[in-house]
Tab-separated table of C-alpha atoms (C1' of nucleotides) in Angstrom:
chain	number	residue	atom	x	y	z
A	1	MET	CA	23.828	25.426	17.513
A	2	GLU	CA	23.668	22.051	15.873
A	3	PRO	CA	20.386	21.438	14.125
A	4	ILE	CA	17.654	19.377	15.711
A	5	TYR	CA	15.809	16.983	13.440
A	6	ILE	CA	12.122	16.307	13.932
A	7	CYS	CA	11.014	13.322	11.887
A	8	GLY	CA	8.036	11.032	11.781
A	9	PRO	CA	5.350	9.721	9.490
A	10	THR	CA	2.913	12.013	7.795
A	11	ALA	CA	0.135	13.330	10.040
A	12	SER	CA	2.050	12.429	13.174
A	13	GLY	CA	2.148	16.024	14.347
A	14	LYS	CA	5.659	17.042	13.329
A	15	SER	CA	4.788	20.632	12.519
A	16	SER	CA	3.203	21.506	15.808
A	17	LEU	CA	5.866	19.717	17.779
A	18	ALA	CA	8.536	21.555	15.838
A	19	ILE	CA	6.848	24.843	16.566
A	20	SER	CA	6.688	24.250	20.270
A	21	ILE	CA	10.308	23.151	20.360
A	22	ALA	CA	11.411	26.105	18.272
A	23	ARG	CA	9.590	28.522	20.528
A	24	GLU	CA	11.072	26.955	23.574
A	25	ILE	CA	14.678	27.089	22.447
A	26	GLY	CA	14.523	30.083	20.155
A	27	GLY	CA	14.871	27.978	17.042
A	28	GLU	CA	13.747	28.380	13.462
A	29	ILE	CA	12.064	25.718	11.401
A	30	VAL	CA	13.563	24.361	8.189
A	31	ASN	CA	11.371	22.280	5.937
A	32	ALA	CA	12.430	18.743	5.067
A	33	ASP	CA	9.382	17.736	3.109
A	34	ALA	CA	9.719	17.161	-0.622
A	35	PHE	CA	6.306	18.490	-1.515
A	36	GLN	CA	5.977	21.344	0.911
A	37	LEU	CA	8.858	22.887	-0.988
A	38	TYR	CA	6.346	23.706	-3.690
A	39	ARG	CA	4.303	26.825	-3.953
A	40	GLY	CA	0.661	26.257	-4.759
A	41	LEU	CA	0.548	22.848	-3.156
A	42	GLU	CA	-0.009	23.978	0.396
A	43	VAL	CA	-3.314	22.268	1.036
A	44	VAL	CA	-2.535	18.944	-0.589
A	45	SER	CA	0.909	18.764	0.982
A	46	ALA	CA	-0.461	19.769	4.384
A	47	ALA	CA	1.988	22.616	4.715
A	48	PRO	CA	1.904	24.643	7.926
A	49	SER	CA	-1.000	27.067	8.154
A	50	ALA	CA	-0.583	30.826	8.038
A	51	ASP	CA	-1.232	30.827	11.737
A	52	GLU	CA	1.559	28.347	12.354
A	53	LEU	CA	3.953	30.149	10.036
A	54	ALA	CA	3.416	33.296	12.051
A	55	GLN	CA	4.373	31.732	15.351
A	56	VAL	CA	8.015	31.108	14.564
A	57	PRO	CA	10.252	31.670	11.520
A	58	HIS	CA	9.802	28.974	8.856
A	59	HIS	CA	12.151	28.348	5.949
A	60	LEU	CA	11.941	26.494	2.647
A	61	TYR	CA	8.185	26.320	2.421
A	62	GLY	CA	6.756	27.145	-0.999
A	63	VAL	CA	10.095	28.005	-2.534
A	64	LEU	CA	9.761	26.044	-5.769
A	65	GLU	CA	7.393	26.519	-8.662
A	66	PRO	CA	5.207	23.508	-9.423
A	67	THR	CA	6.903	23.307	-12.787
A	68	GLU	CA	10.339	22.896	-11.268
A	69	SER	CA	11.650	19.452	-10.580
A	70	ALA	CA	13.533	18.654	-7.444
A	71	ASP	CA	15.754	15.945	-6.097
A	72	ALA	CA	17.552	15.179	-2.878
A	73	GLN	CA	20.699	17.043	-3.820
A	74	LEU	CA	18.769	20.118	-4.888
A	75	TYR	CA	17.115	20.047	-1.508
A	76	VAL	CA	20.472	19.908	0.219
A	77	ASN	CA	21.666	22.827	-1.864
A	78	LEU	CA	18.691	24.815	-0.683
A	79	ALA	CA	18.837	23.737	2.928
A	80	LYS	CA	22.531	24.030	3.695
A	81	PRO	CA	22.801	27.814	3.277
A	82	VAL	CA	19.560	28.373	5.141
A	83	ILE	CA	20.788	26.283	8.038
A	84	SER	CA	24.129	28.079	8.177
A	85	GLU	CA	22.414	31.399	8.046
A	86	ILE	CA	20.207	30.513	10.983
A	87	GLN	CA	23.221	29.298	12.913
A	88	SER	CA	25.128	32.464	12.130
A	89	ARG	CA	22.438	34.349	13.982
A	90	GLY	CA	22.884	32.122	16.995
A	91	LYS	CA	19.635	30.296	16.497
A	92	THR	CA	18.992	26.574	16.303
A	93	PRO	CA	17.692	25.119	13.066
A	94	VAL	CA	14.780	22.774	13.712
A	95	VAL	CA	14.718	20.619	10.611
A	96	THR	CA	11.263	19.160	10.242
A	97	GLY	CA	9.852	16.808	7.678
A	98	GLY	CA	9.120	13.328	6.557
A	99	SER	CA	11.119	12.946	3.375
A	100	GLY	CA	13.589	10.341	4.494
A	101	LEU	CA	15.860	10.456	1.497
A	102	TYR	CA	16.113	14.226	1.560
A	103	LEU	CA	16.989	14.153	5.231
A	104	LYS	CA	19.513	11.423	4.640
A	105	PHE	CA	21.265	13.507	2.012
A	106	LEU	CA	21.274	16.485	4.308
A	107	THR	CA	22.667	14.629	7.275
A	108	HIS	CA	24.973	12.124	5.609
A	109	GLY	CA	25.895	13.690	2.311
A	110	ALA	CA	25.685	12.360	-1.201
A	111	ALA	CA	27.737	10.044	-3.327
A	112	PRO	CA	29.370	11.885	-6.241
A	113	LEU	CA	26.788	11.047	-8.863
A	114	PRO	CA	25.487	12.940	-11.859
A	115	THR	CA	22.142	14.699	-11.572
A	116	GLY	CA	19.283	13.070	-13.412
A	117	ASP	CA	18.620	14.146	-16.956
A	118	ALA	CA	15.027	14.593	-18.031
A	119	ALA	CA	15.614	13.813	-21.678
A	120	LEU	CA	17.547	10.670	-20.943
A	121	ARG	CA	14.898	9.562	-18.507
A	122	ALA	CA	12.158	10.076	-21.012
A	123	GLU	CA	14.131	8.016	-23.452
A	124	MET	CA	14.629	5.226	-20.969
A	125	ASP	CA	10.991	5.293	-19.908
A	126	ALA	CA	10.059	4.445	-23.455
A	127	ARG	CA	12.203	1.341	-23.507
A	128	PRO	CA	11.248	-2.054	-22.136
A	129	LEU	CA	12.675	-2.853	-18.732
A	130	GLU	CA	14.546	-5.916	-20.017
A	131	ASP	CA	16.373	-3.621	-22.381
A	132	LEU	CA	17.554	-1.371	-19.609
A	133	VAL	CA	18.554	-4.339	-17.510
A	134	ALA	CA	20.540	-5.775	-20.395
A	135	GLU	CA	22.368	-2.531	-21.009
A	136	LEU	CA	23.104	-1.992	-17.346
A	137	THR	CA	24.381	-5.546	-17.028
A	138	ALA	CA	26.667	-4.979	-19.970
A	139	LEU	CA	28.015	-1.651	-18.734
A	140	ASP	CA	28.243	-2.425	-15.045
A	141	PRO	CA	27.646	-6.025	-13.990
A	142	VAL	CA	28.507	-5.265	-10.380
A	143	GLU	CA	25.831	-2.613	-10.093
A	144	ALA	CA	23.362	-4.827	-11.923
A	145	SER	CA	23.950	-7.644	-9.480
A	146	ARG	CA	23.090	-5.487	-6.498
A	147	THR	CA	20.165	-3.645	-8.012
A	148	ALA	CA	16.568	-4.769	-7.691
A	149	LEU	CA	16.113	-5.471	-11.372
A	150	GLN	CA	12.324	-5.520	-11.168
A	151	ASN	CA	12.435	-1.941	-10.027
A	152	ARG	CA	12.427	0.190	-13.116
A	153	ARG	CA	13.340	3.322	-11.186
A	154	PHE	CA	16.422	1.761	-9.690
A	155	VAL	CA	17.530	0.175	-12.930
A	156	SER	CA	17.189	3.354	-14.928
A	157	ARG	CA	18.941	5.451	-12.304
A	158	ALA	CA	21.877	3.037	-12.270
A	159	LEU	CA	22.004	3.040	-16.029
A	160	GLU	CA	21.623	6.802	-16.099
A	161	ILE	CA	24.642	7.181	-13.845
A	162	CYS	CA	26.718	5.042	-16.173
A	163	LEU	CA	25.590	6.861	-19.287
A	164	LEU	CA	25.924	10.381	-17.943
A	165	SER	CA	29.242	9.880	-16.217
A	166	GLY	CA	30.841	7.459	-18.581
A	167	LYS	CA	31.886	5.543	-15.503
A	168	LYS	CA	30.556	2.608	-13.586
A	169	ALA	CA	27.790	3.416	-11.155
A	170	SER	CA	29.162	0.787	-8.829
A	171	ASP	CA	32.493	2.612	-8.598
A	172	LEU	CA	30.878	5.997	-8.053
A	173	ARG	CA	28.493	4.765	-5.404
A	174	ASP	CA	31.143	2.835	-3.518
A	175	GLY	CA	32.699	4.423	-0.518
A	176	TRP	CA	29.824	6.605	0.409
A	177	GLU	CA	28.321	4.612	3.215
A	178	LYS	CA	31.516	4.027	5.125
A	179	GLN	CA	31.430	7.059	7.370
A	180	THR	CA	27.760	7.100	8.253
A	181	ALA	CA	28.163	5.665	11.738
A	182	GLU	CA	30.500	8.426	12.697
A	183	ILE	CA	28.240	11.090	11.268
A	184	SER	CA	25.203	9.613	12.942
A	185	SER	CA	26.788	9.766	16.357
A	186	ARG	CA	26.886	13.542	16.143
A	187	LEU	CA	23.284	14.030	15.056
A	188	LYS	CA	20.433	15.050	17.298
A	189	GLY	CA	16.915	14.175	16.353
A	190	ILE	CA	13.724	12.422	17.216
A	191	VAL	CA	11.148	10.404	15.351
A	192	ILE	CA	7.566	10.706	16.472
A	193	CYS	CA	5.898	7.370	17.160
A	194	ARG	CA	2.186	6.840	17.290
A	195	THR	CA	0.142	3.689	17.300
A	196	ARG	CA	-1.263	2.714	13.930
A	197	PRO	CA	-4.899	3.203	14.933
A	198	ASP	CA	-4.058	6.653	16.248
A	199	LEU	CA	-2.096	7.585	13.145
A	200	HIS	CA	-4.772	6.232	10.820
A	201	ALA	CA	-7.433	8.236	12.601
A	202	ARG	CA	-5.325	11.367	12.265
A	203	ILE	CA	-4.803	10.696	8.593
A	204	ALA	CA	-8.525	10.300	8.020
A	205	ARG	CA	-9.234	13.524	9.851
A	206	ARG	CA	-6.614	15.396	7.891
A	207	THR	CA	-7.805	14.092	4.536
A	208	ARG	CA	-11.289	15.307	5.313
A	209	SER	CA	-10.193	18.764	6.280
A	210	MET	CA	-7.941	18.879	3.243
A	211	LEU	CA	-10.832	18.144	0.931
A	212	ASP	CA	-13.044	20.578	2.801
A	213	GLY	CA	-10.321	23.158	2.955
A	214	GLY	CA	-9.466	24.047	-0.593
A	215	ALA	CA	-7.799	20.998	-2.045
A	216	LEU	CA	-10.165	21.003	-5.018
A	217	ALA	CA	-9.437	24.584	-5.934
A	218	GLU	CA	-5.747	24.035	-5.453
A	219	VAL	CA	-5.598	21.049	-7.754
A	220	ALA	CA	-7.849	22.728	-10.282
A	221	ALA	CA	-5.410	25.608	-10.418
A	222	LEU	CA	-2.440	23.323	-10.827
A	223	ALA	CA	-3.927	20.926	-13.304
A	224	GLU	CA	-2.868	22.908	-16.325
A	225	ILE	CA	0.493	23.947	-15.054
A	226	SER	CA	2.520	20.874	-14.708
A	227	ASN	CA	2.944	17.199	-14.242
A	228	ASN	CA	5.647	17.614	-11.667
A	229	CYS	CA	3.281	17.612	-8.738
A	230	GLU	CA	1.293	14.639	-9.885
A	231	LYS	CA	3.186	12.436	-7.517
A	232	ALA	CA	1.787	14.174	-4.470
A	233	ILE	CA	-0.725	12.012	-2.665
A	234	GLY	CA	-4.120	13.526	-3.191
A	235	PHE	CA	-3.310	15.254	-6.427
A	236	ARG	CA	-4.395	12.500	-8.752
A	237	GLU	CA	-7.318	11.546	-6.580
A	238	VAL	CA	-8.673	15.078	-6.432
A	239	ARG	CA	-8.215	15.457	-10.130
A	240	SER	CA	-10.328	12.348	-10.678
A	241	LEU	CA	-12.897	13.813	-8.351
A	242	LEU	CA	-12.921	17.065	-10.299
A	243	SER	CA	-13.394	15.286	-13.591
A	244	GLY	CA	-16.251	13.252	-12.163
A	245	GLU	CA	-14.518	9.881	-12.489
A	246	ILE	CA	-14.934	9.167	-8.799
A	247	ASP	CA	-17.157	10.530	-6.069
A	248	ARG	CA	-16.119	12.363	-2.961
A	249	MET	CA	-16.280	9.321	-0.727
A	250	THR	CA	-14.125	7.233	-3.035
A	251	CYS	CA	-11.692	10.090	-3.358
A	252	GLU	CA	-11.397	10.350	0.373
A	253	GLU	CA	-10.858	6.619	0.747
A	254	LEU	CA	-8.202	6.504	-1.942
A	255	ILE	CA	-6.290	9.369	-0.376
A	256	ASN	CA	-6.517	7.782	3.050
A	257	ALA	CA	-5.188	4.467	1.798
A	258	ALA	CA	-2.328	6.049	-0.119
A	259	THR	CA	-1.424	8.172	2.873
A	260	ARG	CA	-1.481	5.219	5.233
A	261	GLN	CA	0.832	3.317	2.935
A	262	TYR	CA	3.148	6.267	2.697
A	263	ALA	CA	3.210	6.641	6.460
A	264	LYS	CA	4.123	2.988	6.746
A	265	ARG	CA	7.046	3.430	4.357
A	266	GLN	CA	8.228	6.410	6.366
A	267	GLU	CA	8.147	4.389	9.547
A	268	THR	CA	10.212	1.694	7.876
A	269	TRP	CA	12.719	4.267	6.719
A	270	PHE	CA	13.065	6.078	10.019
A	271	ARG	CA	13.345	2.809	11.907
A	272	ARG	CA	16.639	2.294	10.112
A	273	GLU	CA	17.948	5.690	11.145
A	274	GLU	CA	19.422	4.482	14.383
A	275	TRP	CA	20.453	7.960	15.470
A	276	LEU	CA	16.853	9.153	15.656
A	277	VAL	CA	15.487	8.829	19.156
A	278	PRO	CA	11.980	7.392	19.103
A	279	LYS	CA	9.544	9.516	21.006
A	280	ALA	CA	6.161	8.138	21.848
A	281	VAL	CA	3.562	10.784	21.281
A	282	GLU	CA	2.504	10.776	24.925
A	283	ASP	CA	5.719	12.623	25.688
A	284	PHE	CA	4.280	15.722	24.089
A	285	SER	CA	1.086	17.602	24.357
A	286	PRO	CA	-1.249	16.742	21.465
A	287	VAL	CA	-1.878	19.032	18.550
B	1	G	C1'	-47.678	-13.871	-4.697
B	2	G	C1'	-44.829	-15.572	-9.414
B	3	G	C1'	-40.118	-15.466	-12.173
B	4	U	C1'	-34.931	-14.765	-12.917
B	5	A	C1'	-29.995	-13.910	-11.210
B	6	G	C1'	-26.973	-14.245	-7.176
B	7	A	C1'	-24.763	-15.353	-1.974
B	8	U	C1'	-16.841	-17.335	-2.234
B	9	G	C1'	-11.436	-15.606	2.400
B	10	C	C1'	-10.959	-8.431	5.766
B	11	C	C1'	-13.255	-6.283	0.829
B	12	C	C1'	-14.091	-6.887	-4.534
B	13	G	C1'	-13.941	-11.012	-7.587
B	14	A	C1'	-12.532	-15.862	-10.640
B	15	G	C1'	-13.643	-20.722	-10.165
B	16	U	C1'	-19.146	-25.468	-12.358
B	17	G	C1'	-16.808	-32.808	-9.291
B	18	G	C1'	-10.498	-34.474	-7.510
B	19	C	C1'	-4.538	-30.737	-9.899
B	20	U	C1'	-8.552	-25.760	-4.547
B	21	A	C1'	-6.610	-23.283	1.578
B	22	A	C1'	-9.385	-21.618	-3.370
B	23	A	C1'	-6.779	-17.281	-9.634
B	24	G	C1'	-6.568	-11.948	-9.810
B	25	G	C1'	-7.143	-7.164	-7.647
B	26	G	C1'	-7.804	-4.049	-3.271
B	27	G	C1'	-6.750	-3.451	1.761
B	28	G	C1'	-3.481	-4.823	5.785
B	29	C	C1'	1.408	-6.316	7.644
B	30	A	C1'	6.723	-6.623	6.940
B	31	G	C1'	10.894	-5.151	4.026
B	32	A	C1'	14.245	-2.684	0.235
B	33	C	C1'	15.649	2.015	-1.270
B	34	U	C1'	22.032	7.921	-2.271
B	35	G	C1'	19.701	12.581	-6.579
B	36	U	C1'	11.878	11.349	-9.786
B	37	A	C1'	11.316	9.477	-2.871
B	38	A	C1'	4.152	11.762	-1.017
B	39	A	C1'	8.258	8.041	-5.893
B	40	U	C1'	9.590	2.995	-7.216
B	41	C	C1'	9.996	-2.051	-5.954
B	42	U	C1'	9.835	-7.004	-2.998
B	43	G	C1'	7.657	-10.672	0.340
B	44	C	C1'	3.643	-12.357	3.447
B	45	U	C1'	-1.642	-12.347	4.326
B	46	A	C1'	-7.601	-18.822	7.518
B	47	G	C1'	-5.747	-21.087	12.543
B	48	C	C1'	-1.861	-24.070	15.031
B	49	G	C1'	3.222	-25.717	13.650
B	50	A	C1'	10.282	-25.073	12.513
B	51	A	C1'	8.483	-28.547	9.070
B	52	A	C1'	5.828	-32.659	7.553
B	53	G	C1'	1.146	-32.013	8.684
B	54	C	C1'	-3.378	-31.261	11.246
B	55	U	C1'	-7.852	-28.327	11.903
B	56	U	C1'	-11.564	-24.947	10.108
B	57	A	C1'	-13.367	-22.730	5.447
B	58	C	C1'	-16.923	-21.010	-0.394
B	59	G	C1'	-25.083	-18.166	2.928
B	60	U	C1'	-28.320	-22.547	5.972
B	61	U	C1'	-29.574	-27.557	6.737
B	62	G	C1'	-29.650	-32.154	4.604
B	63	G	C1'	-28.537	-35.467	0.367
B	64	U	C1'	-25.800	-37.800	-4.002
B	65	U	C1'	-20.558	-39.346	-4.576
B	66	C	C1'	-14.558	-42.907	-3.104
B	67	G	C1'	-14.323	-37.376	-3.367
B	68	A	C1'	-18.404	-31.181	-3.514
B	69	A	C1'	-17.126	-24.133	-3.532
B	70	U	C1'	-18.596	-26.937	-7.753
B	71	C	C1'	-24.406	-31.780	-8.517
B	72	C	C1'	-29.659	-32.317	-5.998
B	73	A	C1'	-33.280	-30.658	-2.287
B	74	U	C1'	-34.511	-27.207	1.630
B	75	C	C1'	-34.495	-22.811	4.017
B	76	U	C1'	-32.582	-17.634	4.687
B	77	C	C1'	-31.056	-13.219	2.521
B	78	U	C1'	-29.934	-9.717	-1.769
B	79	A	C1'	-30.901	-7.635	-6.695
B	80	C	C1'	-33.893	-7.137	-10.786
B	81	C	C1'	-38.471	-8.388	-13.497
B	82	C	C1'	-43.820	-9.692	-13.663
B	83	A	C1'	-48.233	-9.276	-10.685
RNA sequence: GGGUAGAUGCCCGAGUGGCUAAAGGGGGCAGACUGUAAAUCUGCUAGCGAAAGCUUACGUUGGUUCGAAUCCAUCUCUACCCA
C-alpha cells in the first residue's frame, strides 16, 4: 500500500480527516509535523487528543525529548522504517502533517549534505552576516550567487555545508532536483483548502482552547528544560504571559497572528507541490 | 464650568509651510525556501491606470498663503488636571 499524504495549513482539520480516512481504509497515521514529534509539547503543538489517538494507530507523536534537536533528515530516518513496518502488515500509511520541508524530504529524498553542527552554528551566529557572506562568496561563488544573502539562515547553512564537507555546497546540492517530476507522478496526496476567513476563525478557536486547555502548565514545565522548543508558535507568547510581560488577551492575539502567518506560508509551500490534489473542505464532513 | 494635552492611512505611530500619498512598526496580501522549517528571508499594501498621471486623503467647518497634515478661528470628540 503506497502511503497517502494528508497536508494542509495548520488548523485546517488534517488530524480528523486523517482519522476518518484511516478508519475507512484500514490505515495507520504517521506524523509529519515537526513539533508534534516532541513529547511534552502536545498542547502547544496541537497534537491529536488521547481520544483521537485511541481511534486508530498513530505513529511518531511525542517521540523526541524537548532537548533533542531535529531536522528534516532525522525525520525521514524516523519515518521511513515506521512506514515500511506499516506496509509490511498490509496497512496503508496515512502521512499527516503540515511541515512542508519534512514532507518534501520524505517524498523526494535529500541531497547528500552534511548534517548541521551545533557548535559551528553557534560560532557563525556570533559573526556578522557580511562576514559569512564574504566567506561563502570566497569558498563557493556559485552558491553565493544563488543564495538569498539577506537571509542569515540560508547563508550560514550554505557556508556550513562548505566547511563541514570541504566541498562546494553548489556541487553537493546540484543534481538533486532533477528527478522530482518523476517521483511526484507516483505520489498520492491531498492538501486541504479552506477560505481564509474560515481558517482564521478556526485558528482563533484553537488558540483559545489551547490557552484554556493546559498550554500554560505545559510551557511552565518546559521552560527550564530547553531552548529547542522555543520556536514553536505559542511557546514564547505563553512564556511572556507566565512572566507577566503581557496579558492573556495580548498573548492570544500574538499567537493568532503568528499562526495565521504560518498557515499562509504553508499554503504557499503546498501550492508548489503540484502532485497534491487540492481538496476544498466542503468535500469532507467538518471536524 | 475652567485649564492642559491630543485627534494622522486597517491599527500603533513619526512628521510643525513646499523635497509628503505622508518615516517606522504591526497587521494583511503575495513570494522564496533540501537538513534549525511552527524557522529564516523578500516584495507589495489609498483608489483608478501598463505607465505618465489623475483623483481622494492627516477629526469638523471656514480662513491665511502661490502652496497647509503642518499657521489662525470654529465646532466635535478623547485623556488628564482644577473646580
